[in-house]
XYZ file of C-alpha atoms in Angstrom:
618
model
C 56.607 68.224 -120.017
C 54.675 70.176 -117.162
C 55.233 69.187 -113.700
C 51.962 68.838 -110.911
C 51.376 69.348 -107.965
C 48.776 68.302 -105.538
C 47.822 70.635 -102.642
C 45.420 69.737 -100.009
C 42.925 72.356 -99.568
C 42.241 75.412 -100.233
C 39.516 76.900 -102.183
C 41.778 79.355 -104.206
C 44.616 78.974 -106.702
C 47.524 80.848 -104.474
C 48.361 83.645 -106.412
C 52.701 83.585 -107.032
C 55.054 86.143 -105.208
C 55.200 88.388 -108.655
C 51.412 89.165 -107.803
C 51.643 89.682 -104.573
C 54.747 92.812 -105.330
C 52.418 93.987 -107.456
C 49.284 94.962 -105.394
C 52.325 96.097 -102.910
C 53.234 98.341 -105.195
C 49.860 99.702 -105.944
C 49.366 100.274 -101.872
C 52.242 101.718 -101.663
C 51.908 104.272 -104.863
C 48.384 105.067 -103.599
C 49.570 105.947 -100.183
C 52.364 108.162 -101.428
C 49.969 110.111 -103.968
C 47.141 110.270 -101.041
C 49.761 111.629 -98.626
C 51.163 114.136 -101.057
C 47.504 115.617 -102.097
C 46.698 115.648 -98.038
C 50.088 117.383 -97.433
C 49.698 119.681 -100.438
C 46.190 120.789 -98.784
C 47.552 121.822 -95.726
C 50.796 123.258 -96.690
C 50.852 127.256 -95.901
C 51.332 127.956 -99.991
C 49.639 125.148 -101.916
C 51.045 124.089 -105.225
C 49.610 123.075 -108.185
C 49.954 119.246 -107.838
C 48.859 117.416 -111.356
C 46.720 114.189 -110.503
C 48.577 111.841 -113.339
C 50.805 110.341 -111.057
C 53.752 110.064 -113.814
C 53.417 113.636 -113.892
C 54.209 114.452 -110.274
C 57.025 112.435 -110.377
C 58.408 113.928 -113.371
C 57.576 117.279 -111.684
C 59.424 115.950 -108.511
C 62.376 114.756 -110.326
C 62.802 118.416 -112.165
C 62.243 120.434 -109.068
C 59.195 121.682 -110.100
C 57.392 120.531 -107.241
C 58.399 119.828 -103.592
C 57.498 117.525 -101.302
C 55.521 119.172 -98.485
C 56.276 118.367 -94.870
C 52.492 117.369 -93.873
C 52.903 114.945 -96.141
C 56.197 113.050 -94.916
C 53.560 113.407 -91.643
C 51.196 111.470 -93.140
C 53.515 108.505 -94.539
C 54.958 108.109 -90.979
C 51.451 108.001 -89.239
C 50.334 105.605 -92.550
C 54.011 103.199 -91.348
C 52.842 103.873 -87.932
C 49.175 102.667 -87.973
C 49.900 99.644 -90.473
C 52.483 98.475 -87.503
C 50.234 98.681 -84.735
C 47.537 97.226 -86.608
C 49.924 93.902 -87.481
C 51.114 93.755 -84.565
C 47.783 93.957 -82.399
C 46.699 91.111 -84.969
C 49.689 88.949 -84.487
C 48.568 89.592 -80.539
C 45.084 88.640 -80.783
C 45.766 85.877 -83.385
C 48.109 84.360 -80.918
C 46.092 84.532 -77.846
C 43.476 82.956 -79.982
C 46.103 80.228 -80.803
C 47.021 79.541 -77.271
C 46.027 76.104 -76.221
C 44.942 74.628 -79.353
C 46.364 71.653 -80.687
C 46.766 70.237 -84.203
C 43.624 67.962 -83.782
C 41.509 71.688 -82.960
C 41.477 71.568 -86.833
C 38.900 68.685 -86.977
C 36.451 70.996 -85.169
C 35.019 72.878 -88.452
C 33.902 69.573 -90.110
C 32.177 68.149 -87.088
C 28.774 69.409 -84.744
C 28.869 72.765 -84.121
C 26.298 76.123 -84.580
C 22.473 75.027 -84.520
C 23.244 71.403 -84.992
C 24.352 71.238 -81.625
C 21.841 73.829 -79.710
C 20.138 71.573 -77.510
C 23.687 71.148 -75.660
C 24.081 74.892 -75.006
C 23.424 76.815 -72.026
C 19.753 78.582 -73.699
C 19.064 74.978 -75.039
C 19.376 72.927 -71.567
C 17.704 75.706 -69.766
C 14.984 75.485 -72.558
C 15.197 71.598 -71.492
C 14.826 71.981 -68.119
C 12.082 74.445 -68.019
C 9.870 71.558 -70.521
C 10.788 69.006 -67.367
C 9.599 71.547 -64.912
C 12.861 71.473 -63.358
C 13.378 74.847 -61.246
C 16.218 76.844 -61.794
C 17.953 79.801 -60.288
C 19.226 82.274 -62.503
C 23.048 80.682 -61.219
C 22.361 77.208 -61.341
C 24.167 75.262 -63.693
C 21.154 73.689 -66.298
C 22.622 70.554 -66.752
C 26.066 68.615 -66.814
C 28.902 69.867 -67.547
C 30.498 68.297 -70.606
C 33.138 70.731 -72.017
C 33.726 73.721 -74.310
C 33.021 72.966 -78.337
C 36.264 73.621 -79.505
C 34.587 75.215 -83.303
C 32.263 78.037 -81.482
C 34.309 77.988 -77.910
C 30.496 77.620 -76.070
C 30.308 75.756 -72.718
C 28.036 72.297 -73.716
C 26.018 70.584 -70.939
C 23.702 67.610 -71.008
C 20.246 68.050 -69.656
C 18.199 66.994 -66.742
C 16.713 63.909 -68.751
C 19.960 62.905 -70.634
C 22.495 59.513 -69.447
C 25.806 59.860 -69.822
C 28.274 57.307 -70.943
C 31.918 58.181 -70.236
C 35.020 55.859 -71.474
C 38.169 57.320 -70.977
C 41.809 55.745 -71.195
C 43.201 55.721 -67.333
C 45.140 58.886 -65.710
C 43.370 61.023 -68.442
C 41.129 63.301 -66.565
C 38.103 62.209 -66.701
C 37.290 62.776 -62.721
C 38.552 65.973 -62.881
C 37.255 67.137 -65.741
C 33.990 65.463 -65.864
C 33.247 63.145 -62.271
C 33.802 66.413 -60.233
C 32.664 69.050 -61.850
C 29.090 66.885 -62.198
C 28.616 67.133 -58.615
C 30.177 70.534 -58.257
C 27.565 71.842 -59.830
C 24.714 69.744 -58.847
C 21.656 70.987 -58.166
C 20.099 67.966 -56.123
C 21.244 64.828 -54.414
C 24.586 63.127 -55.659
C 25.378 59.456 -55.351
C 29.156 58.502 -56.654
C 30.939 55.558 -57.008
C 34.750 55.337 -56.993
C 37.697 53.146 -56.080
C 39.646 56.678 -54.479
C 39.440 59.279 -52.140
C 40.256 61.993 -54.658
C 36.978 62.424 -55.350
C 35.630 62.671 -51.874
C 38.371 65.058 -50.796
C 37.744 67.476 -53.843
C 34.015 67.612 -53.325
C 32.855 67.145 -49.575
C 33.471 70.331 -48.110
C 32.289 72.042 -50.940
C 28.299 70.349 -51.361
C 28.606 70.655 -47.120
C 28.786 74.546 -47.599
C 25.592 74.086 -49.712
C 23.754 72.195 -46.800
C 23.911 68.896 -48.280
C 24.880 65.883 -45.671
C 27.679 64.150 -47.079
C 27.624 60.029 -46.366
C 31.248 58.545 -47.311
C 30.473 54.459 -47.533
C 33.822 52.817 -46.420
C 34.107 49.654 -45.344
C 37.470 49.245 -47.096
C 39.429 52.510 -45.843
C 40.221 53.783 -49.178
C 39.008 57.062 -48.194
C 40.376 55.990 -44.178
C 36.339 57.095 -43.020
C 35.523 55.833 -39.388
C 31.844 54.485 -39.427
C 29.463 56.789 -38.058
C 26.398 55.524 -39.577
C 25.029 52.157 -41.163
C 23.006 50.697 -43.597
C 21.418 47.838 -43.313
C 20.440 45.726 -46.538
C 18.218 44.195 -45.080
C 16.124 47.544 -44.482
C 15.917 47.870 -48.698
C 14.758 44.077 -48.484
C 11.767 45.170 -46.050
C 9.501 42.311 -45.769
C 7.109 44.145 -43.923
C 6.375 45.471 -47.513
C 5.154 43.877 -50.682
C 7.802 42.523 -53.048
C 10.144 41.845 -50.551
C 10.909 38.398 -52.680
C 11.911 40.428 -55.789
C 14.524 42.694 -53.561
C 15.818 39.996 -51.578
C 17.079 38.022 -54.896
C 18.369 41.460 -56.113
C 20.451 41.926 -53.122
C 21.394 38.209 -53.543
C 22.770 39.013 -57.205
C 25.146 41.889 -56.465
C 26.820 39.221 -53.925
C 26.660 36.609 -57.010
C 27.807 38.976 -59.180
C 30.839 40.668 -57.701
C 34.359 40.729 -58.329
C 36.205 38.236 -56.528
C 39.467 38.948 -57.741
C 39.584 35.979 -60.269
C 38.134 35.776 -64.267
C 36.531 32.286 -63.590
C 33.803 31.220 -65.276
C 30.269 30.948 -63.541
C 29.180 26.942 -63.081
C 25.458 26.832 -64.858
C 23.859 25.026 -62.145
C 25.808 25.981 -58.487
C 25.964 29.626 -59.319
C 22.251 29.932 -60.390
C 21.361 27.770 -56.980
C 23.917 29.419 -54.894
C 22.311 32.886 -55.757
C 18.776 31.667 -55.230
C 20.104 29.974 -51.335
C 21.264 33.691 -50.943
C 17.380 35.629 -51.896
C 16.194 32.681 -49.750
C 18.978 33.247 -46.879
C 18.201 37.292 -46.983
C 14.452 37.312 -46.980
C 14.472 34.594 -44.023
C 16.782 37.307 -41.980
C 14.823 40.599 -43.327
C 11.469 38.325 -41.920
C 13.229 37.106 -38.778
C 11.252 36.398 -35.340
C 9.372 38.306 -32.959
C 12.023 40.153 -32.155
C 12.277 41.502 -35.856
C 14.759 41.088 -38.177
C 18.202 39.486 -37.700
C 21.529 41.462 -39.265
C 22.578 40.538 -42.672
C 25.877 38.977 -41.047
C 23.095 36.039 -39.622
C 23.502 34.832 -43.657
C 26.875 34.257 -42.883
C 26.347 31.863 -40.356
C 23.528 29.979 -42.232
C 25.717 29.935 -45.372
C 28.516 27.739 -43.265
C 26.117 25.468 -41.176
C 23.624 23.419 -43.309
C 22.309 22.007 -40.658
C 20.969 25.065 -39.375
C 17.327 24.883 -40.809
C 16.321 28.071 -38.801
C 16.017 30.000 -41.800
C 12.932 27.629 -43.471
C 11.066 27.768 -40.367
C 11.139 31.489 -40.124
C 9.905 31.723 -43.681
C 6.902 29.485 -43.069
C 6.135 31.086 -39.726
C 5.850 34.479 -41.891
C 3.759 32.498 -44.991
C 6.311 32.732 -47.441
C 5.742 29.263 -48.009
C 7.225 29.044 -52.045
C 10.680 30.630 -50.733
C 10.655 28.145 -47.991
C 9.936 25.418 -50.293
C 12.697 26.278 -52.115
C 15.076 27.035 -49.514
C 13.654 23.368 -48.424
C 14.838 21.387 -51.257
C 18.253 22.821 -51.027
C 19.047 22.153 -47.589
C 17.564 18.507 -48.161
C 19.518 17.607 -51.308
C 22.114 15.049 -51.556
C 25.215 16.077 -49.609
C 27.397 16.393 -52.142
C 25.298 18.707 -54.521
C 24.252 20.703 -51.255
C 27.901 21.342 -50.290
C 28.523 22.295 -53.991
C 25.586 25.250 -53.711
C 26.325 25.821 -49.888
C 30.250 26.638 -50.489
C 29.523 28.483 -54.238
C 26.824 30.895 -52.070
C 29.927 31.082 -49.175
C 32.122 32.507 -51.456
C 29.716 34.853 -52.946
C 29.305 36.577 -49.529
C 32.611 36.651 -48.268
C 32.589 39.992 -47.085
C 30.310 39.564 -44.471
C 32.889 37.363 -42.858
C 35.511 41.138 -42.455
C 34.976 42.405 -39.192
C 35.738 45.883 -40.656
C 33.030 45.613 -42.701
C 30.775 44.966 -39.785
C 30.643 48.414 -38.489
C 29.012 49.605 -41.775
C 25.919 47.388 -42.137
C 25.238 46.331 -38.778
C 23.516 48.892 -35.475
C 26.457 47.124 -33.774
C 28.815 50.006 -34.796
C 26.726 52.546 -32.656
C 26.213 55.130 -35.366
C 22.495 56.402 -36.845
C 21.051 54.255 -39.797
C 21.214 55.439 -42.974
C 17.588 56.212 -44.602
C 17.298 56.758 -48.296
C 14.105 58.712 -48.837
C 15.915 61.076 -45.988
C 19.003 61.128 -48.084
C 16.887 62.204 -51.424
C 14.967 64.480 -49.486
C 17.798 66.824 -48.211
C 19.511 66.610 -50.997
C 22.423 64.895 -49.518
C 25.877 63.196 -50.975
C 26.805 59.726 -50.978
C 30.170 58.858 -51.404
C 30.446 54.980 -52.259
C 34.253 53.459 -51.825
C 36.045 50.075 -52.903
C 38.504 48.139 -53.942
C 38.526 45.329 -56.694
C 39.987 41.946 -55.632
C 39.338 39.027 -52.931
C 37.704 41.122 -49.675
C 35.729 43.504 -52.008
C 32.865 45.555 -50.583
C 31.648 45.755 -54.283
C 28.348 43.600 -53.589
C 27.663 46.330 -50.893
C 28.475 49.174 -52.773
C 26.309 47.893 -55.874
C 23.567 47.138 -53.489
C 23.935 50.425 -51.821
C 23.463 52.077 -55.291
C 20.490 50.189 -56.187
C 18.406 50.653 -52.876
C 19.061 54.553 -53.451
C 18.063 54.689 -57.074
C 15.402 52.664 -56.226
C 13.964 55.133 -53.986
C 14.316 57.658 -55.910
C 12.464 55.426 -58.894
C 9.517 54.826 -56.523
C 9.567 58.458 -55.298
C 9.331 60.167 -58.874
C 6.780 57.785 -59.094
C 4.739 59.519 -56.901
C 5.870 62.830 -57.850
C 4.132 65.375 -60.873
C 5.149 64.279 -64.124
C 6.572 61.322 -62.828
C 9.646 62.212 -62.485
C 11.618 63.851 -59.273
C 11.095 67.587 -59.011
C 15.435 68.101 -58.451
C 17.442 66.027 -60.371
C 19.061 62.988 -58.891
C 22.786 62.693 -60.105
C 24.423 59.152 -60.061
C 28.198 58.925 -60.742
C 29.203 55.548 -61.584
C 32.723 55.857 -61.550
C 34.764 52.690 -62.455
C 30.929 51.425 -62.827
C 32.606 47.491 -64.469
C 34.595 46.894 -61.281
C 33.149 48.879 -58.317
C 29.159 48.641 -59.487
C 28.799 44.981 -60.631
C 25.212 46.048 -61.338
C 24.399 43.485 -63.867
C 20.714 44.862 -64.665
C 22.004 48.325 -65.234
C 22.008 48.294 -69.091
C 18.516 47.034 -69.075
C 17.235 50.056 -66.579
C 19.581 52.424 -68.119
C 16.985 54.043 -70.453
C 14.036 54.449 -67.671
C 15.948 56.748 -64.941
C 16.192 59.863 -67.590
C 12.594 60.145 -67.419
C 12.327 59.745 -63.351
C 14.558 62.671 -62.775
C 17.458 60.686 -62.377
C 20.917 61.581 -64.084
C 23.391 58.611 -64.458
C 26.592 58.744 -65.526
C 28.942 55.250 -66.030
C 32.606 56.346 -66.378
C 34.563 53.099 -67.482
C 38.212 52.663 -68.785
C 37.245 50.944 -72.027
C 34.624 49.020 -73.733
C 36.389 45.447 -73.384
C 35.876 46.302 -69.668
C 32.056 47.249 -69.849
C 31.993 43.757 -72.469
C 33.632 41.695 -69.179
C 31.061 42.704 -66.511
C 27.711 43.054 -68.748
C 28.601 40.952 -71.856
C 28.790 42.319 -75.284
C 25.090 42.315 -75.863
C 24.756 44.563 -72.265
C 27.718 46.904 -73.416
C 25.562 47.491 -76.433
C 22.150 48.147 -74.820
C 24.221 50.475 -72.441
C 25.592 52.762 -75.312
C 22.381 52.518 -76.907
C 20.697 54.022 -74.395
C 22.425 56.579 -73.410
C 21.870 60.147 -74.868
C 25.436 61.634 -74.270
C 28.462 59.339 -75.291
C 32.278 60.836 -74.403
C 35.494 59.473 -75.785
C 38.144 61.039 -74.183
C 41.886 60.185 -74.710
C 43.820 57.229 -74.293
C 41.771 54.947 -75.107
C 43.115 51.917 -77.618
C 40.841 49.556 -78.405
C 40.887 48.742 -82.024
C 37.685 47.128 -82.870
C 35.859 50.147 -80.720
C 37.252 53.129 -82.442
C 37.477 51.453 -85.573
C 33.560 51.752 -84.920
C 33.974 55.276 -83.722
C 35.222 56.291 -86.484
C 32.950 54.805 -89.147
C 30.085 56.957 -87.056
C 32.113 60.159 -87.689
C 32.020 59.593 -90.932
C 33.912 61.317 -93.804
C 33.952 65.101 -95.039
C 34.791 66.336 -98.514
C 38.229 68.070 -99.233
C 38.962 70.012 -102.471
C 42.453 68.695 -103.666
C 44.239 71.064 -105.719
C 46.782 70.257 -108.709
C 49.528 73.151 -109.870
C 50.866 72.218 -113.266
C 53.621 74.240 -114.305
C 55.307 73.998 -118.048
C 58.625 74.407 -119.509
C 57.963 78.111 -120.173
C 56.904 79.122 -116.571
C 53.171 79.235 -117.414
C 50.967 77.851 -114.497
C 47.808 76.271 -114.448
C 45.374 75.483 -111.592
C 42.510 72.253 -111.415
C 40.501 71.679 -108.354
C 38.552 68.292 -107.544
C 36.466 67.360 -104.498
C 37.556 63.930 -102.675
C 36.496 62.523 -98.940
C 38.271 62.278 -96.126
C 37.866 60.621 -92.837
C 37.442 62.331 -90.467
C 39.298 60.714 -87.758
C 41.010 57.738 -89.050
C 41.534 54.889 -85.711
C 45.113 56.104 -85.161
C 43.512 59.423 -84.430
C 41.266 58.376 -82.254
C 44.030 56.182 -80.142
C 46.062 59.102 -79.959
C 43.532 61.883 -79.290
C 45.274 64.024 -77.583
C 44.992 64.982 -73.343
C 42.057 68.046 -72.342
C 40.240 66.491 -75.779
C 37.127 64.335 -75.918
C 34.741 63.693 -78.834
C 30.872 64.103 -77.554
C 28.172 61.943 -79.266
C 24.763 62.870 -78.751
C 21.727 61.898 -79.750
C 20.292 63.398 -82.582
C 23.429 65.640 -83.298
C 26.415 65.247 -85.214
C 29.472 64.385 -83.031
C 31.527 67.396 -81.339
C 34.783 68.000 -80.686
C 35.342 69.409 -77.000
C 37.977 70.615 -75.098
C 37.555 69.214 -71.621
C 37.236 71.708 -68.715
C 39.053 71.005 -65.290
C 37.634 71.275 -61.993
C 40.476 74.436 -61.008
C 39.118 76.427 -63.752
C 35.636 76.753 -62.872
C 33.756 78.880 -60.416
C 34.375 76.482 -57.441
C 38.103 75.982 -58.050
C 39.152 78.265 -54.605
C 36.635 75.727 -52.456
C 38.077 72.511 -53.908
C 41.422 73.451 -52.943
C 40.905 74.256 -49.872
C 38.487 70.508 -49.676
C 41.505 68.748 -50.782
C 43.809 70.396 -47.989
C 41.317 69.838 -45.406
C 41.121 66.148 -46.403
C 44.691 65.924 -46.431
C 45.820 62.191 -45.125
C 49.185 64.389 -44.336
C 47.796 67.526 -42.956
C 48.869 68.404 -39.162
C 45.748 68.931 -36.828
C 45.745 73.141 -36.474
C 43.876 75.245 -33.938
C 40.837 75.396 -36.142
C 40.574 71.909 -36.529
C 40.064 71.700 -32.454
C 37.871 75.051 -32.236
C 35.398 72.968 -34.590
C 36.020 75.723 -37.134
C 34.113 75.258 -40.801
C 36.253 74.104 -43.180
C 36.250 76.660 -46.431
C 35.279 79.476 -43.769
C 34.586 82.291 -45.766
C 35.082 80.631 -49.278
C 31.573 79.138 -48.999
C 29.643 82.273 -48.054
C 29.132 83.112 -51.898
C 28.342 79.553 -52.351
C 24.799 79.072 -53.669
C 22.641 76.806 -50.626
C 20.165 74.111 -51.101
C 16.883 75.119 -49.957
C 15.784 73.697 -46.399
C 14.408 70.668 -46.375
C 10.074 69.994 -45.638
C 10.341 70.370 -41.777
C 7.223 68.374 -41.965
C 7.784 64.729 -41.653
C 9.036 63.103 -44.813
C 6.171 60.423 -46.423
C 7.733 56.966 -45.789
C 8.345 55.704 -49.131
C 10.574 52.434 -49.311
C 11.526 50.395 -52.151
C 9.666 48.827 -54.571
């Protein structure tokens, strides 16, 4: 009875071991008759060497003929040459090898050649020049996303693409992705984070370009002292129209922050609470004739009820419907009004931290902070907290907003529509530090205002917990470039993944062999997945699978801050930044940080000297 066996792949019966002694043979036979012919030729006294190969070594075994020297010559240089040229390929085969992993294999039956073109370098630049986005000849086109592992070509998203990042923690996905993004950014940078890695790695570095760098604080993650402010309030503007809108979107980044707990939200306090607060904030952005109180005035309001200052500064200014509001509130029974009063108290407990003070208040002494400044000189805003009770989330959220919404209002007055450099927004541990609950449903329009966002979470469950399933959804819908990197575990997610990567045909091989020796080969074609939900789970460390838009997914081998052009500056940003670092002479001498480092580094242009058009929020 024959025996089979199935072999995975390949697309030839392998030949047996007699075969391959055979055409060994053959090479060898041909070499020796070639050599002796050569050696023959340039022998002093040529013989008469027959061509029938049995015949010359008949002739050789009689003495009739003699092997020449040239010819032994030849053999050796023949030996010589096949060496080198196995050993140069083992060489080259193994440099090839180095740093690929078993998964690298995946690579041929996923996005890669033309499929994936608008990711490359030509494509992105192609992309950029359609968006009328000017670039210098060494300006990165887009965002860095990592090297395809099947053609080895850097891949970048473009100037109009949203990125959405979800990467396992302690897998590199800030320095692989977070900092190389504003490395190489060619405009103003806004970043969120919950650490000062970022901030150390980066600083120095977009300072050498001539952006102003802004580290937001009020925390001391990063351990920033509070040179400038910004005042809420100032985004709320009521000198300006829509001031009611802003004022209850300041209002829900305080209702919907992180206060350390999963409770549930109370279907009538927290809706009331949040509308006290859009009432509380437009009666302090209004104010007196004196203009406008500080945002820490709400605080006070919030714990005195009695305190009906706020209604009569709304009427006095004729916003007569907010007052109205704010009116029945304050004049409900007492127990119902201490239910909404002490729900909105909690919601802006922050503004009760006297460290928090300095950052939002002139009280701190340092220069306000203006956002159509910031966008203007292309500057860097570093936005810090922690999660938990005592959060500066709300602020940070609300800090992010008022920028973006800037920007949204300046491309709206720009050509196109759109901002003429690129606005990158990092929204680093975006689910706990950026409780921005509207984000999925503005996600799609900041790609066509010029303005680059990428959300980094830790897994989809934790996107699901801040925006709801139906929000996590809209937010992968719309955006263009989706990452998976490693670690992450989540069953029901990559079982998804994985049905979107879909299968890939395999030819299966079966050997049958018989009694007598005789062999016989069959091929079929069969599917396999392509990365089952185990692979995914365990994807290995410096992998991530890219899905874009339009193009088949791609596997990519992530590229780390210290191997690109700006790894010498970073390193010598994080050593400056050092918490541990001793003061030096420089330090007192007021001595630049990277020194001569930055002199190669590529500067923003100066900004318009003439006064910059006062644009505020919408």
């Amino acid at each position: 009875m024959a025996k089979k066996k199935k072999v995975a792949d390949p697309a030839v019966p392998t030949p047996d071991v007699g075969l391959y002694l055979i055409y060994a043979g053959f090479v060898v036979l041909g070499t020796l008759w070639l050599a002796l012919h050569l050696g023959n030729m340039l022998a002093g006294s040529p013989q008469n060497v027959p061509v029938n190969p049995i015949a010359i070594a008949a002739d050789l075994a009689r003495g009739r003929l003699q092997w020449p020297g040239a010819a032994t010559a030849i053999v050796v240089l023949v030996i010589m040459s096949a060496v080198g040229y196995f050993v140069i390929r083992a060489h080259l085969h193994k440099r090839a090898s180095a740093g690929q992993l078993p998964v690298d294999a995946k690579a041929d039956v996923m996005g890669s050649g033309a499929a994936i073109s608008m990711l490359t370098e030509s494509g992105v630049r192609e992309k950029a020049r359609q968006l009328g986005v000017q670039l210098g000849y060494e300006d990165v086109p887009g965002v860095p996303i990592g090297v395809g592992v099947a053609d080895g070509v850097m891949l970048y998203g473009s100037y109009e693409d949203l990125h959405l990042d979800i990467w396992g923690p302690r897998q590199g996905k800030s320095t692989s992705r977070v900092i190389p993004a504003i490395l190489t950014a060619i405009g103003p940078v806004l970043t969120t984070s919950n650490k000062r890695d970022v901030v150390d790695a980066t600083r120095d570095v977009r300072e050498a370009k001539g952006s102003p760098t802004y580290v937001f604080d009020p925390q001391g993650v990063a351990g920033e002292e509070p040179t400038w402010f910004w005042d809420p309030l100032s985004w709320v503007d009521a000198k300006r129209e829509g001031c009611e809108m802003r004022a209850a979107r300041l209002a829900g980044h305080f209702a919907d922050s992180d206060d350390g707990r999963d409770t549930k939200t109370d279907a009538f306090f927290d809706p009331e609470a949040e509308d006290l607060l859009a009432g509380l904030f437009l009666a302090a952005a209004v104010g007196d004739g004196n203009g406008s109180r500080q945002i820490v005035q709400v605080w006070e309001w919030v714990t005195n009820p009695q305190d009906t200052e706020p209604i009569e500064l709304l009427r006095a200014a004729r916003h007569h419907y907010t007052a109205s509001g704010l009116s029945s509130q304050y004049n409900t029974d007492p127990r119902t009004r201490s239910g909404i009063f002490g729900t909105a108290k909690k919601m802006i407990r922050c503004l009760k931290l006297s460290n928090v003070h300095p950052w939002i208040t002139k009280d701190g002494g340092g220069r306000e902070f203006d956002e159509l400044a910031f966008l203007e000189r292309n500057g860097t805003l570093y936005s810090l907290s922690l999660e938990g009770r005592g959060s500066a989330a709300p602020l940070v959220s609300a800090l992010t907003e008022a920028v973006i919404d800037v920007a949204m209002r300046k491309a709206s007055r720009s050509a196109g529509g759109r901002l003429a450099i690129p606005m990158l927004a990092v929204l680093d541990e975006a689910a706990n530090v950026v409780r921005w609950k509207d984000l999925p449903k503005q996600y799609s329009h900041f790609g066509s205002r010029g303005i680059v966002v990428m959300t980094v979470l830790q897994s989809w469950a934790q996107g699901a917990r801040c925006w709801g399933d139906s929000g996590m959804n809209a937010l992968w819908s719309a955006a263009n470039i989706k990452v998976l990197g490693s670690g992450v575990d989540d069953t029901h997610f990559l079982q998804e993944r994985s049905d979107v990567l879909g299968d890939y045909d395999v030819i299966s091989q079966s050997v049958s062999e018989s009694k007598g020796g005789n062999k016989s080969y069959s091929r079929s074609l069969s599917s396999s997945k392509t990365f089952t939900v185990n692979g995914l789970a365990t994807l290995p460390r410096g992998r991530a699978i890219v899905f874009p838009s339009g193009a088949p997914p791609v596997l990519v081998r992530t590229v780390p801050w210290w191997e690109g052009e700006y790894a010498t500056e970073v390193k010598k940003s994080i050593s400056q930044h050092d918490p541990q670092r001793k003061t030096e002479i420089t330090d007192l001498l007021g001595a630049p940080s990277l020194e001569k480092s930055t002199l190669s580094l590529k500067k923003f242009p100066p900004p318009d000297q003439g006064h910059i058009e006062e644009v505020r929020p919408l």
